[in-house]
Coordinates of C-alpha atoms in Angstrom, one line a residue:
M1 CA -10.3 -0.8 -86.4
A2 CA -10.4 2.0 -89.0
L3 CA -12.0 5.3 -88.2
P4 CA -14.8 6.8 -90.3
A5 CA -13.8 9.2 -93.1
C6 CA -15.4 12.2 -91.4
A7 CA -13.6 11.5 -88.2
A8 CA -10.3 11.0 -89.9
R9 CA -10.6 14.3 -91.8
A10 CA -11.5 16.0 -88.5
L11 CA -8.5 14.7 -86.6
G12 CA -6.1 15.6 -89.4
P13 CA -2.6 14.3 -89.8
P14 CA -1.0 12.3 -87.0
L15 CA 0.2 14.2 -84.0
Q16 CA 3.9 15.1 -84.0
P17 CA 5.8 15.8 -80.8
E18 CA 6.6 19.4 -80.4
Q19 CA 10.0 20.8 -79.8
G20 CA 11.1 20.0 -76.3
A21 CA 8.5 17.3 -75.9
P22 CA 9.6 13.9 -74.7
A23 CA 10.6 11.4 -77.3
R24 CA 8.6 8.3 -78.1
T25 CA 9.4 5.5 -75.7
T26 CA 9.1 1.8 -76.0
C27 CA 6.2 1.7 -73.5
P28 CA 3.0 2.0 -75.6
R29 CA 0.9 3.1 -72.6
R30 CA 3.2 5.9 -71.7
H31 CA 3.5 6.9 -75.3
S32 CA -0.3 7.1 -75.7
R33 CA -0.5 9.3 -72.6
V34 CA 2.0 11.7 -73.9
E35 CA 0.2 12.0 -77.3
A36 CA -3.0 12.6 -75.5
E37 CA -1.5 15.5 -73.5
L38 CA -0.1 17.0 -76.8
A39 CA -3.5 16.7 -78.5
V40 CA -5.2 18.5 -75.6
S41 CA -2.7 21.3 -75.8
R42 CA -3.1 21.8 -79.6
P43 CA -5.8 24.4 -80.3
G44 CA -8.7 23.5 -82.5
S45 CA -8.5 19.7 -82.0
V46 CA -11.4 17.5 -81.1
A47 CA -9.7 16.3 -77.9
A48 CA -9.2 19.8 -76.7
S49 CA -12.8 20.8 -77.4
V50 CA -14.3 17.8 -75.6
R51 CA -14.8 18.5 -71.9
V52 CA -12.7 16.6 -69.5
G53 CA -14.9 13.9 -68.0
P54 CA -14.7 11.7 -65.0
P55 CA -12.7 8.5 -64.9
R56 CA -13.6 5.5 -66.9
G57 CA -17.0 4.1 -66.0
V58 CA -17.9 7.0 -63.7
S59 CA -20.5 9.7 -64.6
H60 CA -20.4 13.3 -63.7
G61 CA -23.1 12.9 -61.1
F62 CA -25.1 10.1 -59.6
N63 CA -28.3 11.2 -61.3
S64 CA -26.7 12.8 -64.4
Q65 CA -27.2 11.7 -67.9
P66 CA -25.3 8.5 -68.8
L67 CA -22.1 8.8 -70.7
L68 CA -23.5 7.0 -73.7
D69 CA -26.2 9.6 -74.3
E70 CA -23.8 12.6 -74.2
P71 CA -23.4 14.1 -77.6
L72 CA -20.1 14.8 -79.1
K73 CA -19.3 18.5 -78.6
A74 CA -17.0 19.4 -81.5
S75 CA -15.3 22.7 -82.0
S76 CA -16.3 25.3 -84.6
S77 CA -13.9 23.8 -87.1
L78 CA -16.1 20.7 -87.4
A79 CA -19.0 23.0 -88.6
G80 CA -21.6 20.5 -87.5
A81 CA -20.2 17.8 -89.7
V82 CA -19.6 15.4 -86.9
H83 CA -22.8 14.3 -85.1
A84 CA -21.7 10.8 -84.2
P85 CA -21.4 10.2 -80.4
L86 CA -18.0 9.7 -78.9
F87 CA -19.0 6.2 -77.8
A88 CA -18.8 5.2 -81.5
L89 CA -15.1 5.9 -81.5
L90 CA -14.4 3.2 -78.8
S91 CA -13.9 -0.5 -79.6
R92 CA -16.5 -3.1 -79.0
G93 CA -14.8 -4.7 -76.0
R94 CA -14.3 -1.4 -74.3
R95 CA -17.9 -0.5 -74.8
R96 CA -18.9 -3.8 -73.2
R97 CA -16.7 -3.1 -70.2
M98 CA -18.1 0.4 -69.8
R99 CA -21.7 -1.1 -69.8
D100 CA -20.7 -3.5 -67.1
L101 CA -19.2 -0.8 -64.9
R102 CA -22.3 1.3 -65.3
R103 CA -24.5 -1.6 -64.1
R104 CA -22.3 -2.3 -61.1
W105 CA -21.9 1.3 -60.0
D106 CA -24.5 1.8 -57.2
L107 CA -24.8 3.7 -53.9
G108 CA -23.1 0.9 -51.9
S109 CA -20.0 1.0 -53.9
L110 CA -19.8 4.8 -53.5
C111 CA -20.3 4.5 -49.7
R112 CA -17.6 1.8 -49.4
A113 CA -15.2 4.0 -51.4
L114 CA -15.9 7.0 -49.2
L115 CA -15.5 4.9 -46.0
T116 CA -12.2 3.6 -47.2
R117 CA -10.9 7.0 -48.2
G118 CA -12.1 8.4 -44.8
L119 CA -10.4 5.7 -42.8
A120 CA -7.2 6.2 -44.7
A121 CA -7.3 9.9 -44.1
L122 CA -8.1 9.3 -40.4
G123 CA -5.2 7.0 -40.0
H124 CA -2.9 9.4 -41.7
S125 CA -3.9 12.3 -39.4
L126 CA -3.6 10.0 -36.4
K127 CA -0.2 9.1 -37.4
H128 CA 0.8 12.8 -37.7
V129 CA -0.8 13.5 -34.2
L130 CA 1.1 10.7 -32.6
S131 CA 4.4 11.7 -34.2
A132 CA 3.8 15.3 -32.9
I133 CA 3.1 14.0 -29.4
F134 CA 6.2 11.8 -29.4
S135 CA 8.3 14.7 -30.7
K136 CA 7.1 16.8 -27.8
I137 CA 7.6 14.2 -25.1
F138 CA 10.9 12.9 -26.3
G139 CA 12.3 16.2 -27.6
P140 CA 15.3 16.3 -25.2
L141 CA 16.3 12.8 -26.3
A142 CA 16.1 13.8 -29.9
S143 CA 18.3 16.8 -29.2
V144 CA 21.0 14.5 -27.9
G145 CA 20.9 12.3 -30.9
N146 CA 18.6 11.8 -33.8
M147 CA 16.4 8.8 -33.2
D148 CA 16.5 6.5 -36.2
E149 CA 13.9 4.1 -37.3
K150 CA 15.0 1.3 -34.9
S151 CA 14.8 3.5 -31.9
N152 CA 11.3 4.6 -32.9
K153 CA 10.2 1.0 -33.2
L154 CA 11.7 0.2 -29.8
L155 CA 9.9 3.1 -28.2
L156 CA 6.6 2.0 -29.8
A157 CA 7.2 -1.5 -28.5
L158 CA 7.7 -0.2 -25.0
V159 CA 4.5 1.9 -25.2
M160 CA 2.5 -1.2 -26.4
L161 CA 4.0 -3.3 -23.6
F162 CA 2.9 -0.7 -21.0
L163 CA -0.6 -0.6 -22.4
F164 CA -0.8 -4.4 -22.4
A165 CA 0.3 -4.5 -18.8
V166 CA -2.4 -2.0 -17.9
I167 CA -5.1 -4.1 -19.6
V168 CA -3.9 -7.2 -17.9
L169 CA -4.0 -5.5 -14.5
Q170 CA -7.5 -4.2 -15.1
Y171 CA -8.6 -7.7 -16.1
V172 CA -7.0 -9.3 -13.0
C173 CA -8.1 -6.6 -10.6
P174 CA -11.0 -4.6 -12.1
G175 CA -11.5 -2.6 -8.9
T176 CA -9.2 0.0 -7.2
E177 CA -8.8 -1.7 -3.9
C178 CA -6.0 -4.1 -4.7
Q179 CA -4.2 -1.5 -6.8
L180 CA -4.3 1.0 -3.9
L181 CA -3.1 -1.7 -1.5
R182 CA -0.2 -2.4 -3.8
L183 CA 0.7 1.2 -4.1
Q184 CA 0.5 1.6 -0.4
A185 CA 2.7 -1.4 0.1
F186 CA 5.4 0.1 -2.1
S187 CA 5.0 3.7 -1.0
S188 CA 4.8 3.6 2.8
P189 CA 4.4 1.1 5.6
V190 CA 0.9 0.0 6.6
P191 CA -0.4 2.3 9.4
D192 CA -1.8 1.0 12.6
P193 CA -5.6 0.5 11.9
Y194 CA -6.4 1.1 15.6
R195 CA -4.9 4.6 15.7
S196 CA -7.1 7.8 15.6
E197 CA -10.4 6.2 14.5
D198 CA -12.3 9.2 15.7
E199 CA -9.9 11.7 14.0
S200 CA -8.5 12.7 17.4
S201 CA -5.1 12.3 18.9
A202 CA -4.0 8.8 19.5
R203 CA -2.7 9.9 22.9
F204 CA -5.4 10.4 25.5
V205 CA -5.1 11.5 29.1
P206 CA -7.1 9.2 31.5
R207 CA -9.5 10.8 33.9
Y208 CA -10.4 7.8 36.1
N209 CA -8.2 5.5 38.1
F210 CA -9.0 1.8 37.4
S211 CA -7.3 -1.2 39.0
R212 CA -5.5 -3.9 37.1
G213 CA -8.4 -6.2 37.5
D214 CA -10.7 -3.6 35.9
L215 CA -8.4 -3.2 32.9
L216 CA -7.5 -6.8 32.3
R217 CA -10.6 -8.4 30.8
K218 CA -9.8 -11.9 29.6
V219 CA -12.7 -14.3 29.8
D220 CA -12.1 -18.1 29.9
F221 CA -15.0 -18.7 27.5
D222 CA -15.6 -22.4 26.9
I223 CA -17.8 -22.7 23.8
K224 CA -17.9 -26.5 24.2
G225 CA -19.0 -26.2 27.8
D226 CA -22.0 -24.4 29.3
D227 CA -20.9 -20.8 29.1
L228 CA -23.2 -18.3 27.3
I229 CA -22.7 -14.9 25.8
V230 CA -25.7 -12.5 26.3
F231 CA -25.9 -9.4 24.1
L232 CA -27.7 -6.4 25.6
H233 CA -28.9 -4.5 22.6
I234 CA -29.6 -0.8 23.2
Q235 CA -31.5 1.0 20.5
K236 CA -29.6 3.0 17.8
T237 CA -26.1 2.1 19.1
G238 CA -25.0 0.0 16.1
G239 CA -26.0 -3.2 17.8
T240 CA -27.6 -4.6 14.7
T241 CA -24.3 -4.5 12.9
F242 CA -22.4 -5.9 15.8
G243 CA -25.0 -8.7 16.2
R244 CA -24.5 -9.7 12.6
H245 CA -20.7 -9.8 13.2
L246 CA -21.4 -12.3 16.0
V247 CA -23.3 -14.8 13.9
R248 CA -21.7 -14.3 10.5
N249 CA -18.1 -13.0 11.0
I250 CA -16.5 -15.2 13.7
Q251 CA -14.0 -18.0 13.0
L252 CA -15.6 -21.0 14.8
E253 CA -15.1 -24.8 14.7
Q254 CA -18.9 -25.0 13.9
P255 CA -20.0 -21.7 12.4
C256 CA -23.5 -20.4 12.7
E257 CA -26.0 -21.5 10.0
C258 CA -27.7 -18.5 8.5
R259 CA -30.3 -19.2 5.8
V260 CA -31.4 -16.7 3.2
G261 CA -34.6 -14.9 4.1
Q262 CA -34.4 -15.7 7.8
K263 CA -33.2 -13.2 10.4
K264 CA -32.2 -15.8 13.1
C265 CA -29.2 -18.0 12.7
T266 CA -28.5 -21.4 14.4
C267 CA -25.4 -21.1 16.6
H268 CA -24.9 -24.5 18.2
R269 CA -21.9 -25.6 20.2
P270 CA -19.5 -28.1 18.6
G271 CA -21.1 -31.5 18.9
K272 CA -24.2 -30.2 20.8
R273 CA -27.6 -28.9 19.8
E274 CA -27.4 -26.0 22.3
T275 CA -26.7 -22.4 21.6
W276 CA -23.7 -20.5 22.9
L277 CA -25.1 -17.0 22.0
F278 CA -28.2 -15.2 23.4
S279 CA -28.9 -12.4 21.0
R280 CA -31.4 -11.1 18.5
F281 CA -29.9 -13.0 15.6
S282 CA -29.6 -16.3 17.4
T283 CA -32.5 -16.7 19.8
G284 CA -34.6 -13.7 18.8
W285 CA -36.3 -11.4 21.3
S286 CA -36.9 -14.2 23.8
C287 CA -37.0 -11.8 26.8
G288 CA -38.8 -9.0 25.0
L289 CA -37.9 -6.4 22.4
H290 CA -34.7 -4.7 23.4
A291 CA -34.7 -6.1 26.9
D292 CA -32.6 -4.1 29.5
W293 CA -30.2 -5.3 32.2
T294 CA -33.1 -5.8 34.7
E295 CA -35.0 -8.0 32.3
L296 CA -32.1 -10.1 31.0
T297 CA -30.6 -11.0 34.4
S298 CA -33.9 -12.4 35.5
C299 CA -35.1 -13.8 32.2
V300 CA -32.1 -15.5 30.5
P301 CA -31.5 -18.3 33.0
A302 CA -35.2 -19.2 33.0
V303 CA -35.3 -19.2 29.2
V304 CA -32.2 -21.2 28.7
D305 CA -32.8 -23.8 31.4
G306 CA -36.6 -23.4 31.8
K307 CA -37.4 -27.1 31.0
R308 CA -34.9 -28.4 33.5
D309 CA -35.2 -28.8 37.2
A310 CA -33.3 -26.2 39.3
R311 CA -31.1 -28.9 40.8
M312 CA -30.2 -30.3 37.3
R313 CA -29.3 -27.0 35.8
P314 CA -25.5 -26.7 35.0
S315 CA -23.4 -24.0 36.6
R316 CA -23.3 -21.6 33.7
N317 CA -21.2 -18.4 33.3
F318 CA -23.3 -15.7 31.7
H319 CA -21.0 -13.2 29.9
Y320 CA -22.9 -10.0 29.3
I321 CA -21.8 -7.7 26.4
T322 CA -23.1 -4.4 25.0
I323 CA -22.4 -1.5 22.7
L324 CA -22.6 2.2 23.7
R325 CA -22.8 5.4 21.5
D326 CA -22.4 9.1 21.9
P327 CA -25.6 10.3 23.5
V328 CA -26.3 13.2 21.2
S329 CA -25.9 11.1 18.0
R330 CA -27.9 8.2 19.5
Y331 CA -30.7 10.6 20.5
L332 CA -31.0 12.1 17.0
S333 CA -30.8 8.7 15.4
E334 CA -33.7 7.5 17.6
W335 CA -35.7 10.6 16.7
R336 CA -35.2 9.9 13.0
H337 CA -36.2 6.3 13.6
V338 CA -39.4 7.3 15.4
Q339 CA -40.2 9.7 12.6
R340 CA -40.2 6.8 10.2
G341 CA -42.8 5.0 12.3
A342 CA -40.9 3.0 14.9
T343 CA -42.7 2.5 18.2
W344 CA -41.1 -0.4 20.1
K345 CA -44.5 -1.2 21.5
A346 CA -43.5 -4.9 21.9
S347 CA -41.0 -4.0 24.7
L348 CA -42.2 -5.5 27.9
H349 CA -40.3 -3.3 30.5
V350 CA -40.7 -6.1 33.1
C351 CA -39.3 -5.1 36.4
D352 CA -39.7 -6.9 39.7
G353 CA -41.9 -9.4 38.0
R354 CA -44.5 -7.1 36.5
P355 CA -44.7 -4.5 33.6
P356 CA -45.3 -0.8 34.4
T357 CA -48.7 0.6 34.5
S358 CA -50.0 3.4 32.2
E359 CA -49.7 5.9 35.1
E360 CA -46.1 4.9 35.7
L361 CA -45.1 5.0 32.1
P362 CA -47.4 7.2 30.0
S363 CA -47.2 7.4 26.2
C364 CA -46.0 10.5 24.3
Y365 CA -48.5 10.1 21.4
T366 CA -52.1 9.1 21.0
G367 CA -52.2 7.5 17.6
D368 CA -50.7 4.2 16.4
D369 CA -47.3 5.7 16.1
W370 CA -45.3 9.0 16.3
S371 CA -44.3 9.2 12.7
G372 CA -43.5 12.7 11.3
C373 CA -43.0 14.3 14.8
P374 CA -40.7 17.3 14.8
L375 CA -37.6 17.4 16.9
K376 CA -39.1 20.0 19.3
E377 CA -42.1 17.8 20.1
F378 CA -39.8 14.8 20.6
M379 CA -37.8 16.8 23.1
D380 CA -40.8 18.3 24.9
C381 CA -42.3 15.0 26.0
P382 CA -41.3 14.4 29.7
Y383 CA -42.1 10.6 29.5
N384 CA -39.9 10.0 26.5
L385 CA -37.8 6.9 27.1
A386 CA -35.1 8.2 24.7
N387 CA -33.9 10.5 27.5
N388 CA -31.0 8.8 29.3
R389 CA -31.9 5.5 27.7
Q390 CA -28.4 4.0 28.0
V391 CA -28.3 4.6 31.8
R392 CA -31.8 3.2 32.3
M393 CA -31.1 0.0 30.3
L394 CA -27.7 -0.7 32.0
S395 CA -28.8 -0.1 35.6
D396 CA -30.7 -2.3 38.1
L397 CA -34.2 -0.7 38.2
T398 CA -35.2 -2.6 41.2
L399 CA -32.9 -0.4 43.3
V400 CA -35.1 2.7 42.6
G401 CA -38.6 1.0 42.6
C402 CA -38.6 0.3 38.9
Y403 CA -40.8 2.9 37.1
N404 CA -42.5 4.3 40.1
L405 CA -41.1 7.8 40.4
S406 CA -42.6 8.4 43.9
V407 CA -40.3 6.0 45.7
M408 CA -37.4 8.5 46.1
P409 CA -36.5 12.0 45.1
E410 CA -35.4 12.6 41.5
K411 CA -31.9 13.6 42.4
Q412 CA -31.3 10.6 44.5
R413 CA -32.9 8.4 41.9
N414 CA -30.6 9.7 39.2
K415 CA -27.5 9.2 41.3
V416 CA -28.4 5.6 42.1
L417 CA -29.2 4.8 38.5
L418 CA -25.9 6.3 37.3
E419 CA -23.8 4.4 39.9
S420 CA -25.6 1.2 39.1
A421 CA -25.0 1.6 35.4
K422 CA -21.3 2.3 35.9
S423 CA -20.9 -0.7 38.1
N424 CA -22.7 -3.1 35.7
L425 CA -20.7 -1.7 32.8
K426 CA -17.4 -2.1 34.5
H427 CA -18.1 -5.7 35.6
M428 CA -19.4 -6.7 32.2
A429 CA -17.3 -9.2 30.2
F430 CA -17.0 -6.7 27.3
F431 CA -18.5 -3.5 26.0
G432 CA -17.6 -1.6 22.8
L433 CA -18.1 1.9 21.4
T434 CA -19.7 2.7 18.1
E435 CA -17.2 5.4 17.4
F436 CA -14.2 2.9 17.8
Q437 CA -15.1 -0.1 15.6
R438 CA -11.6 -1.5 15.1
K439 CA -10.7 -1.1 18.8
T440 CA -14.0 -2.8 19.7
Q441 CA -13.1 -5.7 17.4
Y442 CA -9.6 -5.9 19.0
L443 CA -10.8 -5.9 22.6
F444 CA -13.5 -8.5 21.8
E445 CA -10.9 -10.8 20.2
K446 CA -8.6 -10.5 23.2
T447 CA -11.3 -10.9 25.7
F448 CA -12.9 -14.1 24.4
N449 CA -10.0 -15.4 22.4
M450 CA -12.2 -15.5 19.3
N451 CA -11.2 -13.9 16.0
F452 CA -13.3 -12.3 13.4
I453 CA -13.0 -13.1 9.7
S454 CA -13.1 -9.6 8.2
P455 CA -12.3 -6.3 10.0
F456 CA -15.0 -4.0 11.2
T457 CA -15.8 -0.9 9.2
Q458 CA -16.0 2.6 10.7
Y459 CA -19.0 4.5 9.3
N460 CA -18.6 8.2 10.0
T461 CA -21.6 9.2 8.0
T462 CA -24.9 8.2 9.5
R463 CA -28.5 9.4 9.7
A464 CA -27.7 11.4 12.8
S465 CA -24.7 13.1 11.2
S466 CA -27.0 14.3 8.4
V467 CA -29.2 16.3 10.9
E468 CA -28.0 19.8 11.2
I469 CA -28.7 21.4 14.6
N470 CA -27.5 24.6 16.2
E471 CA -25.6 25.0 19.4
E472 CA -28.8 25.7 21.4
I473 CA -30.5 22.5 20.4
Q474 CA -27.3 20.5 21.0
K475 CA -27.1 21.8 24.6
R476 CA -30.7 21.0 25.2
I477 CA -30.2 17.4 24.0
E478 CA -27.1 17.1 26.3
G479 CA -29.2 18.4 29.2
L480 CA -32.0 15.9 28.5
N481 CA -29.3 13.1 28.4
F482 CA -27.0 14.4 31.2
L483 CA -26.8 10.9 32.8
D484 CA -25.9 9.3 29.5
M485 CA -23.3 12.0 28.9
E486 CA -21.6 11.2 32.2
L487 CA -21.9 7.4 31.6
Y488 CA -20.4 7.7 28.1
S489 CA -17.5 9.8 29.4
Y490 CA -16.8 7.1 32.0
A491 CA -17.2 4.3 29.5
K492 CA -14.9 6.0 26.9
D493 CA -12.2 6.5 29.5
L494 CA -12.4 2.8 30.7
F495 CA -12.5 1.6 27.1
L496 CA -9.4 3.4 25.9
Q497 CA -7.5 2.5 29.1
R498 CA -8.4 -1.2 28.5
Y499 CA -7.2 -0.9 24.9
Q500 CA -3.9 0.7 25.9
F501 CA -3.4 -1.9 28.6
M502 CA -4.0 -4.8 26.3
R503 CA -1.7 -3.3 23.6
Q504 CA 1.1 -2.8 26.1
K505 CA 0.6 -6.3 27.5
E506 CA 0.8 -7.7 23.9
H507 CA 4.0 -5.8 23.3
Q508 CA 5.6 -7.0 26.5
E509 CA 4.6 -10.6 25.8
A510 CA 6.3 -10.3 22.3
R511 CA 9.4 -8.8 23.9
R512 CA 9.6 -11.5 26.5
K513 CA 9.4 -14.2 23.8
R514 CA 12.2 -12.6 21.9
Q515 CA 14.3 -12.4 25.0
E516 CA 13.7 -16.1 25.8
Q517 CA 14.6 -17.0 22.3
R518 CA 17.9 -15.1 22.6
K519 CA 18.6 -16.8 26.0
F520 CA 18.0 -20.2 24.5
L521 CA 20.3 -19.6 21.6
K522 CA 22.9 -18.1 23.9
G523 CA 22.7 -21.2 26.2
R524 CA 22.9 -23.5 23.3
F525 CA 26.0 -21.8 22.0
L526 CA 27.6 -21.9 25.5
Q527 CA 27.0 -25.6 25.7
I528 CA 28.5 -26.3 22.3
H529 CA 31.5 -24.0 23.1
F530 CA 32.4 -25.7 26.4
Q531 CA 31.9 -29.1 24.9
S532 CA 34.3 -28.3 22.1
Q533 CA 36.8 -26.9 24.7
S534 CA 36.6 -30.0 26.8
Q535 CA 37.1 -32.3 23.8
G536 CA 40.0 -30.2 22.6
Q537 CA 41.7 -30.6 26.0
S538 CA 41.1 -34.4 25.9
Q539 CA 42.5 -34.6 22.4
S540 CA 45.7 -32.7 23.5
Q541 CA 46.2 -35.2 26.3
N542 CA 45.5 -38.3 24.3
P543 CA 46.1 -37.5 20.6
S544 CA 46.6 -41.1 19.5
Q545 CA 43.2 -42.2 20.9
N546 CA 41.2 -39.3 19.5
Q547 CA 42.5 -39.1 16.0
S548 CA 39.6 -41.2 14.5
Q549 CA 36.9 -39.4 16.7
N550 CA 34.9 -36.4 15.7
P551 CA 36.3 -33.4 17.6
N552 CA 32.9 -31.8 17.9
P553 CA 30.1 -34.4 17.5
N554 CA 27.4 -32.3 19.2
A555 CA 28.1 -29.1 17.3
N556 CA 25.3 -27.6 15.4
P557 CA 26.4 -26.7 11.9
N558 CA 23.1 -24.9 11.2
L559 CA 24.0 -22.0 13.6
P560 CA 24.6 -18.9 11.5
P561 CA 28.1 -17.5 11.7
N562 CA 26.9 -14.0 12.4
L563 CA 25.1 -15.2 15.5
I564 CA 28.1 -17.2 16.7
Q565 CA 30.3 -14.1 16.2
N566 CA 27.9 -11.9 18.1
L567 CA 27.6 -14.3 20.9
T568 CA 31.4 -14.8 21.1
Q569 CA 31.9 -11.1 21.4
S570 CA 29.2 -10.7 24.0
L571 CA 30.6 -13.6 26.0
S572 CA 34.1 -12.1 25.8
Q573 CA 32.8 -8.7 26.9
N574 CA 30.9 -10.2 29.8
S575 CA 33.8 -12.3 31.0
S576 CA 36.2 -9.3 30.8
Q577 CA 33.7 -7.2 32.8
K578 CA 33.4 -10.0 35.4
E579 CA 37.2 -10.3 35.7
N580 CA 37.6 -6.6 36.1
R581 CA 34.9 -6.6 38.9
A582 CA 36.5 -9.6 40.6
S583 CA 40.1 -8.5 40.3
P584 CA 40.1 -6.1 43.4
K585 CA 38.7 -8.9 45.5
Q586 CA 41.5 -11.4 44.6
N587 CA 45.0 -11.6 45.9
P588 CA 47.7 -10.6 43.5
G589 CA 49.4 -14.1 43.4
Q590 CA 46.4 -16.3 43.4
E591 CA 44.3 -17.7 40.6
Q592 CA 40.6 -18.1 40.5
P593 CA 39.5 -21.8 40.4
E594 CA 37.6 -23.0 37.3
S595 CA 35.1 -25.0 39.2
N596 CA 32.9 -21.9 40.0
T597 CA 32.7 -20.8 36.4
S598 CA 32.0 -24.3 35.2
N599 CA 29.3 -24.8 37.9
G600 CA 27.6 -21.5 37.0
T601 CA 27.7 -22.3 33.3
H602 CA 26.2 -25.8 33.8
D603 CA 23.5 -24.3 36.1
Y604 CA 22.6 -21.7 33.4
I605 CA 22.5 -24.3 30.7
G606 CA 20.4 -26.6 32.9
S607 CA 17.9 -23.7 33.4
V608 CA 17.8 -23.1 29.7
E609 CA 17.3 -26.8 28.9
K610 CA 14.6 -26.9 31.6
W611 CA 12.8 -24.0 30.0
R612 CA 13.1 -25.7 26.6

């Protein structure tokens, strides 16, 4: 397309490359770019006088004047002769494309362009950061030898594989329990779960002397028969947790049926519609709320077999169990429970066939409950049943006239109650301690030959532990519960001695089984050894008759060679020692007959076979 005459005169003659400028190339696009640069550098030209604008189709600003409306700004040499716009110098197709670009250029396109540029810049900076990190980490390796591109790719692949493994591990095991268990399994052996539960030394020095019958508590509990386990639940000793373990956490042929929303569970014997457990979560408070020893021993037989005639009742074995707790912690926990509104008004306190009168057992408060009472007021009440509660609930109250304090002097009464509580506790089928949960579980399993599904959990943080008291208050609480303090010391000593005795018995039983296994293998080897010797002698005497027979038909090819070698060495050592011991007793020219050794061997083998 030809230019106007005024524009042609303004542009002047065609541009010539200056000296030192690049020569014209065969590429027209590159040639036009070079000519444009020369035109801009030439003073007085139109191209130099026009302001450098934005790229094609892009205006100076979003709200600026469109490119088509900008006037042509010529230099002073034009002298105002040129008033046509620059848009007129473009071809028709180029003008159409510029109009289309202007219509499509909007805010969304600008945002997309900015987002693309920003992501590209972020990726570039991240690449530099990662390269700097790798250079810091693997600097020593780079000093040994320059890492080429393949090594960098291999390193990146290893890092990606590690991240993938971590993601898979988090997906398979989202918690930290199994990961810690795996780390412990690889790092160190599993510690004994029964050692040092109370953060004290595992070794303890016993204070009381107990007989073997007192320490060996193994009950022949027949769940399919008529035996019954009776749980004596003392307040604030962790009995609720232990009671739930009895109905929800024991491996049974017929487990207890516990329905959602109901506190009581149905614990029937296998094949019978009769319970084997008398507790809060199986039969409820059938003998009253938190019934004590005096109430349970007179109430349970009547409740279980109340509908039957006395002559038709089966001969049951009632196995009583309970849980004890440190008296100071139990006392503070009961005080906090009373502060929240607990009263235990439903407790019957039946003794000798009748409940106590209001004069025998006065109340410490006048309202409906004792909620919000301070600790000092709780300790000042002389009729508070929280004082020495564990001794009172484990003793036979009929020995001291029940709740009538005028029957005997206080000192004599306390002595009788303490001795009765110790005797009942010692002759119980089982008792546990709140401070030793895993040992309690172990002794229960060994006593009743019943295993729990999941292990017990030791909670060292309780409501009582959150109460901060000074030394003076603690001594006063110990003085108010001096009978419980002595009973707990006695119970803790008996409990730990029983635990140590059962553990030693278990280790001795395992050692005895290993020795019997060794004796059996040794006797079996002796039998095979002498049979092979006798067959070898018979083959040497009659070689023609025994060629087709198996020289050792009874030999056991499954015996390991190491065991055979060890047994052979031990037998040779034993035989040499026996010969050395018997050599002084023999005459120098006589030989010991073989009948004695063969008879002794056959007797030993016979005893082993008999044991087998």
